[in-house]
Short mmCIF file of C-alpha atoms in Angstrom, two decimals:
data_model
loop_
_atom_site.label_atom_id
_atom_site.label_comp_id
_atom_site.label_asym_id
_atom_site.label_seq_id
_atom_site.Cartn_x
_atom_site.Cartn_y
_atom_site.Cartn_z
CA MET A 128 11.48 -16.76 -7.97
CA ALA A 129 10.60 -18.04 -4.37
CA GLY A 130 8.45 -20.88 -4.35
CA PHE A 131 8.18 -21.47 -7.85
CA THR A 132 9.78 -24.68 -9.35
CA HIS A 133 10.42 -26.11 -12.45
CA VAL A 134 9.73 -29.53 -12.77
CA GLU A 135 11.78 -31.17 -15.58
CA HIS A 136 10.21 -34.16 -17.73
CA LEU A 137 6.53 -33.95 -16.59
CA SER A 138 4.66 -34.25 -19.85
CA ALA A 139 0.97 -33.26 -20.00
CA ALA A 140 0.15 -36.92 -19.47
CA ASP A 141 1.85 -36.90 -16.61
CA VAL A 142 0.22 -33.69 -15.02
CA GLN A 143 -3.41 -35.33 -16.36
CA ARG A 144 -2.52 -38.57 -14.20
CA LEU A 145 -1.55 -36.66 -11.31
CA ARG A 146 -4.49 -34.58 -11.21
CA SER A 147 -6.61 -38.17 -11.39
CA VAL A 148 -5.09 -39.43 -8.43
CA TYR A 149 -4.96 -36.22 -6.18
CA GLU A 150 -8.01 -33.92 -7.61
CA PRO A 151 -10.43 -37.13 -5.77
CA LEU A 152 -8.14 -36.73 -2.89
CA ALA A 153 -9.23 -33.07 -2.24
CA GLU A 154 -12.91 -33.72 -3.03
CA SER A 155 -13.20 -36.02 -0.63
CA VAL A 156 -11.85 -34.16 2.02
CA ARG A 157 -14.26 -31.31 1.20
CA GLU A 158 -16.89 -33.70 1.62
CA LEU A 159 -15.47 -34.76 4.80
CA ILE A 160 -15.32 -30.75 5.93
CA ASP A 161 -18.82 -29.98 4.76
CA ALA A 162 -19.86 -33.44 7.17
CA THR A 163 -17.86 -32.61 9.98
CA ILE A 164 -19.89 -29.01 9.97
CA ARG A 165 -23.11 -30.62 9.38
CA SER A 166 -22.82 -33.96 11.71
CA GLU A 167 -25.19 -34.57 14.18
CA VAL A 168 -23.73 -38.40 15.27
CA ASP A 169 -23.30 -39.47 18.57
CA ALA A 170 -20.13 -39.60 20.33
CA ALA A 171 -19.13 -42.96 19.85
CA GLU A 172 -19.54 -42.38 16.29
CA VAL A 173 -17.37 -39.02 16.48
CA ALA A 174 -14.74 -41.01 18.03
CA ALA A 175 -14.63 -43.66 15.93
CA ALA A 176 -14.38 -41.16 12.58
CA ILE A 177 -11.44 -39.56 14.25
CA ALA A 178 -9.54 -42.66 14.72
CA GLU A 179 -9.96 -43.21 11.24
CA ILE A 180 -9.24 -39.96 9.85
CA ASP A 181 -5.86 -39.96 12.12
CA ALA A 182 -4.97 -43.20 10.47
CA ALA A 183 -5.51 -41.59 6.93
CA THR A 184 -3.36 -38.72 7.78
CA ALA A 185 -0.88 -40.68 9.01
CA ARG A 186 -0.88 -42.75 5.76
CA LEU A 187 -0.83 -39.61 3.84
CA ARG A 188 2.03 -38.19 5.76
CA ALA A 189 3.96 -41.17 5.14
CA LYS A 190 5.50 -39.18 1.85
CA GLN A 191 5.14 -35.77 1.78
CA ILE A 192 7.06 -32.38 0.96
CA ASP A 193 8.83 -30.18 3.30
CA GLY A 194 7.10 -26.53 3.63
CA PRO A 195 3.84 -25.35 1.51
CA PHE A 196 3.37 -26.82 -2.65
CA GLY A 197 4.43 -23.76 -3.96
CA VAL A 198 3.52 -22.78 -7.75
CA ARG A 199 5.23 -25.65 -10.08
CA TYR A 200 5.90 -25.31 -13.72
CA THR A 201 6.09 -27.99 -16.08
CA SER A 202 9.05 -28.61 -18.79
CA ASP A 203 6.90 -27.17 -21.27
CA GLY A 204 5.67 -24.58 -19.30
CA ALA A 205 2.42 -25.30 -17.90
CA ARG A 206 1.56 -24.36 -14.64
CA MET A 207 0.55 -26.39 -11.46
CA PRO A 208 -0.65 -23.84 -8.56
CA TRP A 209 -2.00 -26.84 -6.70
CA GLY A 210 -2.15 -25.87 -2.84
CA ASN A 211 -3.73 -22.31 -3.76
CA PRO A 212 -6.68 -22.20 -1.43
CA ALA A 213 -8.61 -20.37 -4.48
CA ILE A 214 -7.89 -22.66 -7.45
CA GLY A 215 -5.79 -25.37 -5.90
CA ILE A 216 -7.16 -28.90 -6.67
CA LYS A 217 -4.85 -30.44 -4.14
CA ASN A 218 -6.45 -28.21 -1.66
CA PRO A 219 -9.68 -29.17 0.04
CA ILE A 220 -10.44 -25.42 1.48
CA SER A 221 -10.57 -24.07 -2.12
CA PRO A 222 -14.23 -24.43 -3.76
CA PRO A 223 -11.87 -24.65 -6.54
CA LEU A 224 -12.84 -22.00 -8.78
CA VAL A 225 -12.19 -23.23 -12.52
CA ILE A 226 -11.25 -19.87 -14.26
CA VAL A 227 -12.46 -18.86 -17.99
CA LYS A 228 -11.32 -16.77 -20.19
CA ASP A 229 -13.14 -15.25 -23.38
CA GLY A 230 -11.66 -13.44 -26.55
CA SER A 231 -12.68 -10.01 -24.83
CA GLY A 232 -10.33 -10.34 -22.26
CA THR A 233 -12.93 -10.88 -19.11
CA ILE A 234 -12.54 -13.94 -17.44
CA SER A 235 -14.79 -15.57 -15.42
CA THR A 236 -15.78 -18.33 -13.31
CA ASP A 237 -19.14 -20.58 -11.55
CA PHE A 238 -18.89 -22.35 -8.33
CA ARG A 239 -20.43 -23.39 -5.68
CA LEU A 240 -20.03 -22.75 -1.54
CA GLY A 241 -21.52 -24.31 1.26
CA ALA A 242 -20.96 -25.11 4.79
CA ALA A 243 -17.57 -24.81 5.01
CA TYR A 244 -17.62 -20.87 3.76
CA GLU A 245 -20.68 -19.69 5.66
CA GLY A 246 -20.31 -16.56 7.70
CA PRO A 247 -23.49 -14.69 8.32
CA PRO A 248 -26.24 -17.13 8.30
CA GLY A 249 -27.03 -18.91 5.03
CA HIS A 250 -24.37 -16.33 3.50
CA VAL A 251 -20.85 -16.50 2.55
CA HIS A 252 -18.16 -15.35 5.07
CA GLY A 253 -16.96 -11.47 3.52
CA GLY A 254 -13.52 -12.92 3.62
CA ILE A 255 -14.59 -15.42 1.16
CA VAL A 256 -15.90 -12.72 -0.87
CA ALA A 257 -12.83 -10.91 -1.05
CA MET A 258 -10.93 -14.07 -1.87
CA VAL A 259 -12.69 -14.82 -4.39
CA LEU A 260 -12.77 -11.62 -6.20
CA ASP A 261 -8.92 -10.84 -4.86
CA HIS A 262 -8.01 -13.99 -7.12
CA VAL A 263 -10.50 -13.10 -10.23
CA LEU A 264 -9.04 -9.58 -10.60
CA GLY A 265 -5.19 -11.05 -9.81
CA GLU A 266 -5.84 -13.71 -12.59
CA VAL A 267 -7.05 -10.80 -15.19
CA ALA A 268 -4.13 -8.74 -14.44
CA ALA A 269 -1.43 -11.24 -15.01
CA SER A 270 -0.15 -10.45 -18.39
CA ASP A 271 1.07 -14.23 -18.73
CA PRO A 272 1.47 -17.28 -16.06
CA THR A 273 5.33 -16.42 -15.41
CA SER A 274 4.74 -12.87 -14.44
CA PRO A 275 2.26 -12.32 -12.27
CA ARG A 276 0.81 -8.99 -10.86
CA PHE A 277 0.06 -9.12 -7.43
CA THR A 278 -2.41 -7.37 -5.34
CA GLY A 279 -1.64 -3.63 -4.22
CA THR A 280 -4.87 -2.74 -3.48
CA LEU A 281 -8.53 -4.13 -3.24
CA THR A 282 -11.67 -2.01 -2.30
CA ILE A 283 -14.66 -4.17 -2.19
CA ARG A 284 -17.68 -2.76 -2.23
CA TYR A 285 -20.61 -5.31 -0.27
CA LEU A 286 -24.05 -4.52 -2.12
CA ARG A 287 -25.63 -7.12 0.13
CA ALA A 288 -25.03 -10.61 1.61
CA THR A 289 -23.82 -13.52 -0.75
CA PRO A 290 -26.14 -16.49 -0.26
CA LEU A 291 -24.19 -19.74 -0.34
CA GLY A 292 -24.95 -21.75 -2.95
CA ASP A 293 -24.30 -21.39 -6.74
CA LEU A 294 -22.44 -18.48 -7.70
CA HIS A 295 -20.41 -16.44 -10.33
CA ALA A 296 -17.61 -13.78 -10.48
CA GLU A 297 -16.13 -12.09 -13.25
CA GLY A 298 -13.16 -9.93 -13.92
CA ARG A 299 -11.82 -7.37 -16.34
CA ILE A 300 -8.72 -4.84 -17.15
CA THR A 301 -9.51 -1.47 -16.99
CA ARG A 302 -6.85 0.15 -17.69
CA THR A 303 -2.87 -0.16 -17.16
CA ASP A 304 0.33 1.97 -16.34
CA GLY A 305 3.75 0.31 -16.60
CA ILE A 306 3.96 -1.90 -13.74
CA LYS A 307 0.52 -1.35 -13.09
CA ALA A 308 -2.36 -2.96 -14.19
CA PHE A 309 -6.13 -1.76 -12.73
CA ALA A 310 -8.80 -4.43 -12.77
CA ALA A 311 -12.73 -4.44 -11.70
CA GLY A 312 -15.12 -7.57 -11.58
CA HIS A 313 -17.93 -8.66 -9.17
CA VAL A 314 -19.63 -11.45 -7.79
CA SER A 315 -23.30 -12.51 -8.50
CA ASP A 316 -25.95 -15.26 -7.65
CA ALA A 317 -29.26 -15.65 -9.73
CA GLU A 318 -30.74 -12.39 -8.40
CA GLY A 319 -27.65 -10.26 -9.67
CA ILE A 320 -24.46 -8.83 -8.18
CA THR A 321 -23.71 -9.28 -4.68
CA ALA A 322 -20.26 -7.51 -4.22
CA GLU A 323 -17.94 -5.53 -6.59
CA ALA A 324 -14.19 -4.76 -6.42
CA GLU A 325 -11.62 -2.54 -7.74
CA GLY A 326 -8.02 -3.32 -7.35
CA VAL A 327 -4.51 -2.16 -8.32
CA PHE A 328 -1.87 -5.27 -9.26
CA ILE A 329 1.72 -4.50 -9.94
CA LEU A 330 3.97 -6.49 -11.47
CA PRO A 331 6.86 -7.63 -8.72
CA LYS A 332 10.49 -6.77 -9.40
CA TRP A 333 12.12 -9.84 -10.29
CA ALA A 334 9.78 -10.37 -13.46
CA ARG A 335 10.40 -7.08 -14.58
CA GLY A 336 13.24 -8.07 -16.43
#
């Protein structure tokens, strides 16, 4: 499984400790991204900020992995997709989405999108809406964390522009057919649904036993 790494001797306590270290870092960079977009400070302040950011970047690059983060599994099977652009707690471009599963099989997430996700003025870029729906439907289509189903097709209907701010997304399986799972879901704001999607998700060859 390319990109999947099993990390031995990593306990739940170790994972929580790592979260406590890296989650605040990603949140600080999210704030930096937002501030960069909306800042109107003068050239001297910008130059000073660049120097500070470059220094911080050099500190973080002092020890790093080669290539992307991938998905890591602890010795007890816990999943760590921390570089993911939708849910990754180490990825500053992720909102991040926090996925909740209920007893009926529906999954949902409540999240907030700010200036970094703007397309039309005051509204979310359509590609970001698509990413959210792709991830939510992909999560609900997966039979288990080690056997994901990957997107085969995704059809989105944009009912109206999705405003920046507090949003909700949810998805559910509509049917399965062998290696394929069919899922549907939507994104909504306080006024109702803004976009809805249907997708077909396919179990990859390496997970078919």
